[in-house]
Coordinates of N, CA and C in Angstrom, one line a residue:
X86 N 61.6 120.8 177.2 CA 61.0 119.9 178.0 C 61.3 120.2 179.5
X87 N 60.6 119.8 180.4 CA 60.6 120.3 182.0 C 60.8 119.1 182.4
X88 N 62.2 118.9 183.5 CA 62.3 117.2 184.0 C 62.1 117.7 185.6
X89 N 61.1 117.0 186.2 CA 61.3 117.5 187.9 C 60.2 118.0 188.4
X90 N 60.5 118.5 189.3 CA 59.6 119.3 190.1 C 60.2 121.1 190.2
X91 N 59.6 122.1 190.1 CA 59.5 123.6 189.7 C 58.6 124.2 190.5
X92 N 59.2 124.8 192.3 CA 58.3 125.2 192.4 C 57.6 126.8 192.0
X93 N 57.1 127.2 192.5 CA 56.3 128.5 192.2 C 57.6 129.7 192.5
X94 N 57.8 130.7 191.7 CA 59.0 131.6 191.7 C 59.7 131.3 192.4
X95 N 60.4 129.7 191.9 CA 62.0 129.3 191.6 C 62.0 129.6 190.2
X96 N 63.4 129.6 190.2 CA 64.1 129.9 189.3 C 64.7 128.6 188.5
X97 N 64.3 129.0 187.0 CA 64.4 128.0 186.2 C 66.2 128.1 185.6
X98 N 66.3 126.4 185.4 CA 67.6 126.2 185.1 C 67.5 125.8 183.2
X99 N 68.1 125.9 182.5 CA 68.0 125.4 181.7 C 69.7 124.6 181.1
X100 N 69.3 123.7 180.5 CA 70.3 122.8 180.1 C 70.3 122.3 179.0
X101 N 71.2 121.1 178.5 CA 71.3 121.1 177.2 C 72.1 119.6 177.5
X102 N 71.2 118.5 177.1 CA 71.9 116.8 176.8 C 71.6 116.3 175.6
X103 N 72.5 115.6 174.4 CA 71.5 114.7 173.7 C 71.1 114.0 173.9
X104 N 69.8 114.5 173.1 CA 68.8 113.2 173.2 C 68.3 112.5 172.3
X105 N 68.4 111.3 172.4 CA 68.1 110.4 171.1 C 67.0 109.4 171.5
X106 N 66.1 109.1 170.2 CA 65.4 108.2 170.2 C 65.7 106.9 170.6
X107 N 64.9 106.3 171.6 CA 65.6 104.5 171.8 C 65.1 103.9 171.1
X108 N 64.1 104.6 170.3 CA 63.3 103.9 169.4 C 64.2 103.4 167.5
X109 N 64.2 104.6 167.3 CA 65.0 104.5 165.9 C 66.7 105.4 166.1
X110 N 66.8 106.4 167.2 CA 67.9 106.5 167.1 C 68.5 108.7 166.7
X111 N 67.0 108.5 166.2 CA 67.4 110.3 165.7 C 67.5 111.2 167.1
X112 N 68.1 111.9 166.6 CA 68.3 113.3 167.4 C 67.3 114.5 167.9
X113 N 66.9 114.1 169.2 CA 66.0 115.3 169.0 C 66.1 116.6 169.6
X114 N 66.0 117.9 168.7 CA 66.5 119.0 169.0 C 65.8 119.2 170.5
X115 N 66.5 120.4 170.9 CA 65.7 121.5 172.1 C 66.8 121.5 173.6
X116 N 66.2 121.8 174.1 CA 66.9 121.6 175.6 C 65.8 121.4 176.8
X117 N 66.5 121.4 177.7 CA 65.7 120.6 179.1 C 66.1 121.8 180.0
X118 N 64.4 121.8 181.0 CA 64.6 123.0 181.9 C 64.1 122.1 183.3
X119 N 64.3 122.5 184.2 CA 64.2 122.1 186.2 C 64.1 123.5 187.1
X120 N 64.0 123.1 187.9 CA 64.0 124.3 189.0 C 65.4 124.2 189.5
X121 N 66.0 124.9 190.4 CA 67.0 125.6 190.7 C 67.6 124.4 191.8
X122 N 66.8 124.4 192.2 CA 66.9 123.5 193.9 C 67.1 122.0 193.8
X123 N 65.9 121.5 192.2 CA 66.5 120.2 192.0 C 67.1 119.6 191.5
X124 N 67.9 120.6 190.7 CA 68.8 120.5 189.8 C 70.4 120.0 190.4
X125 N 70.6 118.5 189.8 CA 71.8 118.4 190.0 C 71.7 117.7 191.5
X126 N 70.5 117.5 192.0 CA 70.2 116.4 192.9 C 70.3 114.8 192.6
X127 N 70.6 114.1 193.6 CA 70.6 112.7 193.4 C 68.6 112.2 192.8
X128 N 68.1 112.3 193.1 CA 66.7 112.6 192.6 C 66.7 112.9 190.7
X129 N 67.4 114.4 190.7 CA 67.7 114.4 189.4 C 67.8 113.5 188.5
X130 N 69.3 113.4 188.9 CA 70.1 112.3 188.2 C 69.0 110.7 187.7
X131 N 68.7 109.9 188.8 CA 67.8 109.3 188.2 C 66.7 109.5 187.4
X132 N 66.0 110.5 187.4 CA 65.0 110.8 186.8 C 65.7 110.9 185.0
X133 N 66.5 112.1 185.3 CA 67.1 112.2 184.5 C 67.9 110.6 183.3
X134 N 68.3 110.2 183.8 CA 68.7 108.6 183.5 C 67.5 107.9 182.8
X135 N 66.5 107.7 183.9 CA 65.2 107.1 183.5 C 64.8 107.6 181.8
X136 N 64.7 109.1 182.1 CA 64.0 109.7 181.1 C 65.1 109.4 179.8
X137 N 65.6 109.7 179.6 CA 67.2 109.4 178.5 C 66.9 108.0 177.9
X138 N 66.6 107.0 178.7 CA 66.7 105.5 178.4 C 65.2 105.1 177.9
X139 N 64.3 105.7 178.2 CA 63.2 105.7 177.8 C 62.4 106.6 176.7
X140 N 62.9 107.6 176.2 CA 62.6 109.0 175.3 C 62.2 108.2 174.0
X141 N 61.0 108.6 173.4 CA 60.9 108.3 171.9 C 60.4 109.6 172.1
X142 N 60.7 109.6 170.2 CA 60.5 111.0 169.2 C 59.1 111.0 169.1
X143 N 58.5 112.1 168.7 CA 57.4 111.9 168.4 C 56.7 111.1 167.0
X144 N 57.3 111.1 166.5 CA 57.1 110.2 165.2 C 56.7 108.3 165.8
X145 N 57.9 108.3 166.7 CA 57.8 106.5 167.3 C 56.5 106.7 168.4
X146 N 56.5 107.7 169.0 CA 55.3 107.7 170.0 C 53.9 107.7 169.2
X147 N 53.8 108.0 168.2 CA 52.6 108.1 167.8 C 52.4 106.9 167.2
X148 N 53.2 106.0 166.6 CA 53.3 105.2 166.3 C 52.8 104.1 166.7
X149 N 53.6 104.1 168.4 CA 53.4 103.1 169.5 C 51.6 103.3 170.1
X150 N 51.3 104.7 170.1 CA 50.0 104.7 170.4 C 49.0 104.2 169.4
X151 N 49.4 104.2 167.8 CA 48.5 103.9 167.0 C 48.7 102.6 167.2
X152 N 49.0 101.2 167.6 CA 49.2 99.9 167.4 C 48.4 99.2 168.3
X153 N 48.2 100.2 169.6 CA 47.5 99.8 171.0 C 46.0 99.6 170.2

């Protein structure tokens, strides 16, 4: 997954957080990529936070969209 802004031939960071469902709780494999420059920015960080506290798996997402 890509958190940020990436611009055009920056150099991509790649990283590694767990990440869990807020929905049910599971683990979802993979890692997280950013650009070089905004990585590790106060910008980051929030985003980064936001996204963590908010993440469903795709199982709960599909779910949440079928109910609408």
């Amino acid at each position: 997954m890509i958190i940020g802004k990436i611009s055009k031939n920056e150099k991509m960071i790649k990283f590694n957080r767990k990440i869990h469902c807020t929905n049910c709780g599971k683990q979802v494999p993979g890692g997280l990529k950013t650009g070089q420059e905004y990585y590790q920015t106060h910008e980051f960080e929030i985003e980064l936070k936001e996204f963590l506290k908010n993440y469903l798996c795709g199982i709960c997402r599909d779910e949440k969209k079928t109910q609408k």
